[in-house]
Structures are given as C-alpha cells and as structure tokens.
PDB file of N, CA and C in Angstrom:
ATOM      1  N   UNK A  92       6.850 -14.493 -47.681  1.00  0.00           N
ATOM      2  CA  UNK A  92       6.860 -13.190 -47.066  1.00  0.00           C
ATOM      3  C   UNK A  92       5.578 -12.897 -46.316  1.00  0.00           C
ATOM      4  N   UNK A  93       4.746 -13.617 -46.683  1.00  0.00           N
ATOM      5  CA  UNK A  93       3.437 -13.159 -46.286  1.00  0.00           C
ATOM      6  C   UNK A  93       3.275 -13.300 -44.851  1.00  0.00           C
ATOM      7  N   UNK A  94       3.955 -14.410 -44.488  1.00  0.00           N
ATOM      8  CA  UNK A  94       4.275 -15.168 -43.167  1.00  0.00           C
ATOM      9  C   UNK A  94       4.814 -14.546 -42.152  1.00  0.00           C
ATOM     10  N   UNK A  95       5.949 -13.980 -42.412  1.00  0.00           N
ATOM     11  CA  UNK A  95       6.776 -13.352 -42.165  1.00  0.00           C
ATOM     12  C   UNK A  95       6.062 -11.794 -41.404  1.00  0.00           C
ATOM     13  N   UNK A  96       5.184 -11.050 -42.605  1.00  0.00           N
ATOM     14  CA  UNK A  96       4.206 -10.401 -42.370  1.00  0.00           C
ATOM     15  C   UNK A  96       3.351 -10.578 -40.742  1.00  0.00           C
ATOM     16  N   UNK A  97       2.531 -11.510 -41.467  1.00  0.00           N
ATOM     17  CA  UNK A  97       1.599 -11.977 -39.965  1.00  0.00           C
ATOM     18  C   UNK A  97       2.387 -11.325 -38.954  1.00  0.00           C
ATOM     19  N   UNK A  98       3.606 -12.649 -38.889  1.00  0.00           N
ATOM     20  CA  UNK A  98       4.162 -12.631 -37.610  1.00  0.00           C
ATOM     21  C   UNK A  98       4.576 -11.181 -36.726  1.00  0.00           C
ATOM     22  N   UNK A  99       5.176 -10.402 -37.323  1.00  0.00           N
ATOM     23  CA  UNK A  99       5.642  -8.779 -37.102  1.00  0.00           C
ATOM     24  C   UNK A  99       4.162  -8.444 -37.223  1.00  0.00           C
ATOM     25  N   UNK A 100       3.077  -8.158 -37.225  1.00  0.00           N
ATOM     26  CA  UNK A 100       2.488  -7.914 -37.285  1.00  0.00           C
ATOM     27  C   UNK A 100       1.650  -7.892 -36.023  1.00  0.00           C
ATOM     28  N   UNK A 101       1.877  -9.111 -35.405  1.00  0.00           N
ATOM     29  CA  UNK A 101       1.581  -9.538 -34.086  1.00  0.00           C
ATOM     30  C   UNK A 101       2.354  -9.584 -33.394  1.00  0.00           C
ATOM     31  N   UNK A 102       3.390  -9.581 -33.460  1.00  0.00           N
ATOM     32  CA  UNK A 102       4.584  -8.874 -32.691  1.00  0.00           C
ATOM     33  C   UNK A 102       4.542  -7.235 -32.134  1.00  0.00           C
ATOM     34  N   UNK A 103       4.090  -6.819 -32.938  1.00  0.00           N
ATOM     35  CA  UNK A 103       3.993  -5.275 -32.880  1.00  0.00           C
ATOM     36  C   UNK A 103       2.338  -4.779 -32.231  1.00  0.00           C
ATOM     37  N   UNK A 104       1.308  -5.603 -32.146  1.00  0.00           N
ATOM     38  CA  UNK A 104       0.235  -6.210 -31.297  1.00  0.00           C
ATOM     39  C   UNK A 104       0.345  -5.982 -30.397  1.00  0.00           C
ATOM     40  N   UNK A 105       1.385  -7.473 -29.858  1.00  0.00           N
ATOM     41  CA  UNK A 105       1.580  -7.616 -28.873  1.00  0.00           C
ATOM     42  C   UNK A 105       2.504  -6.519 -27.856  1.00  0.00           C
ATOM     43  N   UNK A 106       3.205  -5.885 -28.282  1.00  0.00           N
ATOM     44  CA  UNK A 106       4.142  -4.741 -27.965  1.00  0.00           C
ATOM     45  C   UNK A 106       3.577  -3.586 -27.609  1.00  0.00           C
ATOM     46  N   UNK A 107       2.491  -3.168 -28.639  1.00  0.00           N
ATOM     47  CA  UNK A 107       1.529  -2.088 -28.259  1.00  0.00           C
ATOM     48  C   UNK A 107       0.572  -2.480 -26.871  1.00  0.00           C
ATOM     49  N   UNK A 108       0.116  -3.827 -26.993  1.00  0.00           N
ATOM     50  CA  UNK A 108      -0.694  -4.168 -25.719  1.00  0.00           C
ATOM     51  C   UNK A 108       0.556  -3.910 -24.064  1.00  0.00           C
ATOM     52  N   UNK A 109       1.046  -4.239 -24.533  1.00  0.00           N
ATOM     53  CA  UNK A 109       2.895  -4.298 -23.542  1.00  0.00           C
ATOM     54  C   UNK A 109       2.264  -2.949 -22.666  1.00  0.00           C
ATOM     55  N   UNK A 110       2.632  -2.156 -24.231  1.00  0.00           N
ATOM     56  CA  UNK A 110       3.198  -0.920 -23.619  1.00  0.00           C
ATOM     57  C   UNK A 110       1.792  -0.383 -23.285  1.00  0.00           C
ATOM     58  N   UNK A 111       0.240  -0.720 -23.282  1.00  0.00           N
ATOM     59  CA  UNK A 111      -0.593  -0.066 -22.409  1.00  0.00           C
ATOM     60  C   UNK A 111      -0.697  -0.495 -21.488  1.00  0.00           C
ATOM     61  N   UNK A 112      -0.341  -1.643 -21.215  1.00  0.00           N
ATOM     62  CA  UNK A 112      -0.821  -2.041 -19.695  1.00  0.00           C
ATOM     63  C   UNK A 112       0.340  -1.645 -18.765  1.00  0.00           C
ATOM     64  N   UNK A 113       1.975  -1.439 -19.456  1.00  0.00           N
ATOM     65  CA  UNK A 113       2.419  -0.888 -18.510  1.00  0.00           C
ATOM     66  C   UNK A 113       2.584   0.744 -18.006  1.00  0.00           C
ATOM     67  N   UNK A 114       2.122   1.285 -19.258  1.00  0.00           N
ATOM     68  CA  UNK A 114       1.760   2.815 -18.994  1.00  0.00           C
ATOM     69  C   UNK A 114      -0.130   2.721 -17.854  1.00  0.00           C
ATOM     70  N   UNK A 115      -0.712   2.185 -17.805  1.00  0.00           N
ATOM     71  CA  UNK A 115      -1.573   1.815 -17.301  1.00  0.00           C
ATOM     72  C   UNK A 115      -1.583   1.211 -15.537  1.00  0.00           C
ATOM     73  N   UNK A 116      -0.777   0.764 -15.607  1.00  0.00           N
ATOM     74  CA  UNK A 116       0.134   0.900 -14.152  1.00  0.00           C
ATOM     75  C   UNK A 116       0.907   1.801 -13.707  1.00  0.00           C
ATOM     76  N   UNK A 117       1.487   2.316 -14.474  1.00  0.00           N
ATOM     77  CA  UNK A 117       2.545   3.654 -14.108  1.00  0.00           C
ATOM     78  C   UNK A 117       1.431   4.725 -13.683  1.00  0.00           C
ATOM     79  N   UNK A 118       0.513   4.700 -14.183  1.00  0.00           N
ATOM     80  CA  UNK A 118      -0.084   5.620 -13.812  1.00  0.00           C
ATOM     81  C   UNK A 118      -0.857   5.688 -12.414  1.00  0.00           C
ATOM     82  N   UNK A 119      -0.779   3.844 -12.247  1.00  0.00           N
ATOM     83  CA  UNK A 119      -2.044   3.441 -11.129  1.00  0.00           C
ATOM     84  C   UNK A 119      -0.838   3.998  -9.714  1.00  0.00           C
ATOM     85  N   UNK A 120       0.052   3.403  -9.900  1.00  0.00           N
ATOM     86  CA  UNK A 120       1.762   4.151  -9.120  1.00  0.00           C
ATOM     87  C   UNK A 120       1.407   4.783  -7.992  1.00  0.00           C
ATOM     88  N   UNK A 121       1.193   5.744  -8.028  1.00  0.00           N
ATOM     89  CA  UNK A 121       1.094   6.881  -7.172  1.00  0.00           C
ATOM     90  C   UNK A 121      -0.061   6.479  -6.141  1.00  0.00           C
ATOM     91  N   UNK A 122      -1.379   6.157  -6.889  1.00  0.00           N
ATOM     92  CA  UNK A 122      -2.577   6.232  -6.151  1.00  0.00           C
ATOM     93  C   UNK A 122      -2.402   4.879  -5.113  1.00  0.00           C
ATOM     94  N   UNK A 123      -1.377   3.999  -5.649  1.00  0.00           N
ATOM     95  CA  UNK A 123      -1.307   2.844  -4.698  1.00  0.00           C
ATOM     96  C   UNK A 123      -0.350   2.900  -3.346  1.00  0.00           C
ATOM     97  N   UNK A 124       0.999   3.698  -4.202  1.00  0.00           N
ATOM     98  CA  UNK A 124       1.513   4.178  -3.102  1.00  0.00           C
ATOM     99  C   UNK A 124       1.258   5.080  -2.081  1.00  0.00           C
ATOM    100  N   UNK A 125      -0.119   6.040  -2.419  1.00  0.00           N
ATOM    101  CA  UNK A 125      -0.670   6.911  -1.538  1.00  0.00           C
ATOM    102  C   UNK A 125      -1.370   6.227  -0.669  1.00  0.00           C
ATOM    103  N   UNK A 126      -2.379   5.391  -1.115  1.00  0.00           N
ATOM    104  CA  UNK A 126      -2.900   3.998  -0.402  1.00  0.00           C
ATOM    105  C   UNK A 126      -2.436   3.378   0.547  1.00  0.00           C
ATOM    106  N   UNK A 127      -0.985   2.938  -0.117  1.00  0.00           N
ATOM    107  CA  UNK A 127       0.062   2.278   1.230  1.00  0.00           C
ATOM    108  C   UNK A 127       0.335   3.090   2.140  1.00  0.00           C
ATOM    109  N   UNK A 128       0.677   4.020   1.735  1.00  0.00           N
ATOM    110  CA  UNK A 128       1.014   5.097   3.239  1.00  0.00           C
ATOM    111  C   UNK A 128       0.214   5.431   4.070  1.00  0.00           C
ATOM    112  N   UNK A 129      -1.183   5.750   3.647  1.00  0.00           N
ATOM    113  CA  UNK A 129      -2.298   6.073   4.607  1.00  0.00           C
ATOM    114  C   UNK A 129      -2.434   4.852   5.159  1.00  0.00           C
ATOM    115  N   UNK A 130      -2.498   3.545   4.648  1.00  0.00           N
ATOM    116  CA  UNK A 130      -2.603   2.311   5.559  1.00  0.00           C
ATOM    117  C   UNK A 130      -1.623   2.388   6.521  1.00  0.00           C
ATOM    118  N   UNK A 131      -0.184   2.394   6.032  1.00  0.00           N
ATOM    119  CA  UNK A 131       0.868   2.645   6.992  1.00  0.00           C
ATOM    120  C   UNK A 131       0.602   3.456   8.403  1.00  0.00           C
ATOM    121  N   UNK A 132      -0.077   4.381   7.753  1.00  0.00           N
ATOM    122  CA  UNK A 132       0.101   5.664   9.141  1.00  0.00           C
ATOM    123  C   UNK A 132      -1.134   4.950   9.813  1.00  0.00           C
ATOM    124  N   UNK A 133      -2.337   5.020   9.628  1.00  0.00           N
ATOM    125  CA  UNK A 133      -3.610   4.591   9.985  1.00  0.00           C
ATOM    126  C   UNK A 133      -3.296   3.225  11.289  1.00  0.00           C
ATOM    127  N   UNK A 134      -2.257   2.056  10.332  1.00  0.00           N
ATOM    128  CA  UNK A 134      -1.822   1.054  11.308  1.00  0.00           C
ATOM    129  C   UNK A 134      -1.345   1.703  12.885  1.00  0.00           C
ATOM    130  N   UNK A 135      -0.138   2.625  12.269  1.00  0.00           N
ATOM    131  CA  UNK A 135       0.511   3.371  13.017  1.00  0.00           C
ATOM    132  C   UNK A 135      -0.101   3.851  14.186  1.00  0.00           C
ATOM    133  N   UNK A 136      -1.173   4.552  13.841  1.00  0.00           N
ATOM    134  CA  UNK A 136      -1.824   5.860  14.933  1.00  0.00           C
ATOM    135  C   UNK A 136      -3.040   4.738  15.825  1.00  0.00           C
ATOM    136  N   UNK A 137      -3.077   3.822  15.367  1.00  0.00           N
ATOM    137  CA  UNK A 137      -4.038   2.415  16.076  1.00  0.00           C
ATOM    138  C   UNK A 137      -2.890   1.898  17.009  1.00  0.00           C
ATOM    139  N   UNK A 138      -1.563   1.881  16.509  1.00  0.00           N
ATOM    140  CA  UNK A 138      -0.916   1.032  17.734  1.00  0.00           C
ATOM    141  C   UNK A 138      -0.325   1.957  18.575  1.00  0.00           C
ATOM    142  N   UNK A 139      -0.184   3.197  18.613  1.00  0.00           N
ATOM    143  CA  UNK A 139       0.082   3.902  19.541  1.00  0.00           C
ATOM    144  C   UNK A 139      -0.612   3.820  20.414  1.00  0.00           C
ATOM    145  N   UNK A 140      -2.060   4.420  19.652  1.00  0.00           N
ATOM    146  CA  UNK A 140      -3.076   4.765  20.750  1.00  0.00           C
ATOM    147  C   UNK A 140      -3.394   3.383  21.501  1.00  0.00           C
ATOM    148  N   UNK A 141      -3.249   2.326  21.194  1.00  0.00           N
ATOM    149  CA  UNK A 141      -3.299   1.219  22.419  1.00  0.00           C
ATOM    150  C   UNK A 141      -1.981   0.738  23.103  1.00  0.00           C
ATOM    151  N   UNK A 142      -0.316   1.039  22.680  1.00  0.00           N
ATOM    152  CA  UNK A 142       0.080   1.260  23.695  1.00  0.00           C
ATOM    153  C   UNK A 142       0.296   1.886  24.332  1.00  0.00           C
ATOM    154  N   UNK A 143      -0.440   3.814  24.045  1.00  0.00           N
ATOM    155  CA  UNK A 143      -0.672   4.644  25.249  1.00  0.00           C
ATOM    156  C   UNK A 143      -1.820   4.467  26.386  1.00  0.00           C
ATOM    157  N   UNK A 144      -2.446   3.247  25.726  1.00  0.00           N
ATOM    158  CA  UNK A 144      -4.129   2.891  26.413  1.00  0.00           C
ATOM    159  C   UNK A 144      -3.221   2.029  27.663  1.00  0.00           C
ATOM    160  N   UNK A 145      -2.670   1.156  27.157  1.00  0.00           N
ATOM    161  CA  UNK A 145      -2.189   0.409  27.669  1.00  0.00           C
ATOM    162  C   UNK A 145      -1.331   0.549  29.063  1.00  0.00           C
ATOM    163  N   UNK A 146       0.054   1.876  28.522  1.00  0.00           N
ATOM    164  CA  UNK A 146       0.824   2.183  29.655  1.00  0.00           C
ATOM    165  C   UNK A 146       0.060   3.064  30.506  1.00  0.00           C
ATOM    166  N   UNK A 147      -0.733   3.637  30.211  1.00  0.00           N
ATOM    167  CA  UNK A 147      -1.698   4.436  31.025  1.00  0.00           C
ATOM    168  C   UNK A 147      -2.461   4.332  32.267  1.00  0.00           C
ATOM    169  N   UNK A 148      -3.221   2.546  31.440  1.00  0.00           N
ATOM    170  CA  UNK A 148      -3.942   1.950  32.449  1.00  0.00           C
ATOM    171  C   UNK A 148      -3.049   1.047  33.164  1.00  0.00           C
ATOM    172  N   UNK A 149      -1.886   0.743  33.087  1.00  0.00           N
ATOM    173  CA  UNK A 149      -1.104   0.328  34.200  1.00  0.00           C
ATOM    174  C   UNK A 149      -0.505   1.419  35.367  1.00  0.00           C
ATOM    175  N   UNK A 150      -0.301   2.498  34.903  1.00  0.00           N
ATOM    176  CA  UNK A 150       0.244   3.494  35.832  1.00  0.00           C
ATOM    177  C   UNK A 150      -1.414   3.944  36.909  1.00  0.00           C
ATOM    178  N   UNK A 151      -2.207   3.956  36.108  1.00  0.00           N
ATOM    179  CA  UNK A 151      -3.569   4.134  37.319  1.00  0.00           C
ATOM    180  C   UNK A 151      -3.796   2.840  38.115  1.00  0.00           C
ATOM    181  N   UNK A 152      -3.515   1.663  37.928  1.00  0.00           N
ATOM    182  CA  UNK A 152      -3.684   0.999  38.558  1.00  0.00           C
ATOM    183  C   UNK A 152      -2.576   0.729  40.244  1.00  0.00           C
ATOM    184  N   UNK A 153      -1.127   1.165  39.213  1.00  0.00           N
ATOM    185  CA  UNK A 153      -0.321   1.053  40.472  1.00  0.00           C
ATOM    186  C   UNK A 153      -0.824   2.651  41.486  1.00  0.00           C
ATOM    187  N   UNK A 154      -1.319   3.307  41.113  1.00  0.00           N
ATOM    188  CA  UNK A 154      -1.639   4.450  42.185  1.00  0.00           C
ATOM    189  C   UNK A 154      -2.530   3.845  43.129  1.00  0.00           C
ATOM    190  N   UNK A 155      -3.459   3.171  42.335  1.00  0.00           N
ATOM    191  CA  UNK A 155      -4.566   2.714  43.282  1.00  0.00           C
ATOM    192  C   UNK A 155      -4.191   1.514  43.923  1.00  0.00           C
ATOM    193  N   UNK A 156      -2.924   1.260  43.916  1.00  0.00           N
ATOM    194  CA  UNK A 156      -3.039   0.026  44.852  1.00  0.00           C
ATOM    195  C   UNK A 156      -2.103   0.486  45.834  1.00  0.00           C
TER     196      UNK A 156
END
C-alpha cells in the first residue's frame, strides 16, 4: 500500500502543477491577444500609409509629365 501511496501522491503533484500552469496561461490570454491585435493594426496602419505613399507619388508624377 505504501506504494500505491507514493504513486497518487505524485499523481496529484503532478495535477496540481497541471492545473497552475494552465490557470497561469489563462490568465496570460488576454494580454497576448491584446498584443496580437495592436501588432495586427500597427502592421496595418504601416501598409496603408505606404500604399497611400505610393499611389500618391505616382499620380504627381503623371501630372508632371
């Protein structure tokens, strides 16, 4: 029995460690997905503004020629 012991013993260890690291992420959740989105938009508002750079400086060029 004693054996038996150990084992559940570290079973239930290991289960508790489980369950902090995944409450420990659940929590990280949000702040990563807030992360992603500001990267998202940030990408976003960089490629506009160079293909408004872009169509811009082609339309001044055809005036001037």
């Amino acid at each position: 029995m004693a054996a038996s012991d150990g084992s559940t013993i570290s079973a239930a260890i290991d289960a508790t460690e489980l369950l902090r690291s995944t409450r420990s992420l659940s929590e990280q959740m949000v702040i990563i997905a807030g992360g992603g989105l500001l990267l998202g938009i940030g990408v976003g508002v960089v490629a506009a503004a160079g293909i408004t750079y872009w169509l811009k400086n082609r339309r001044i060029e055809r005036r001037l020629q």
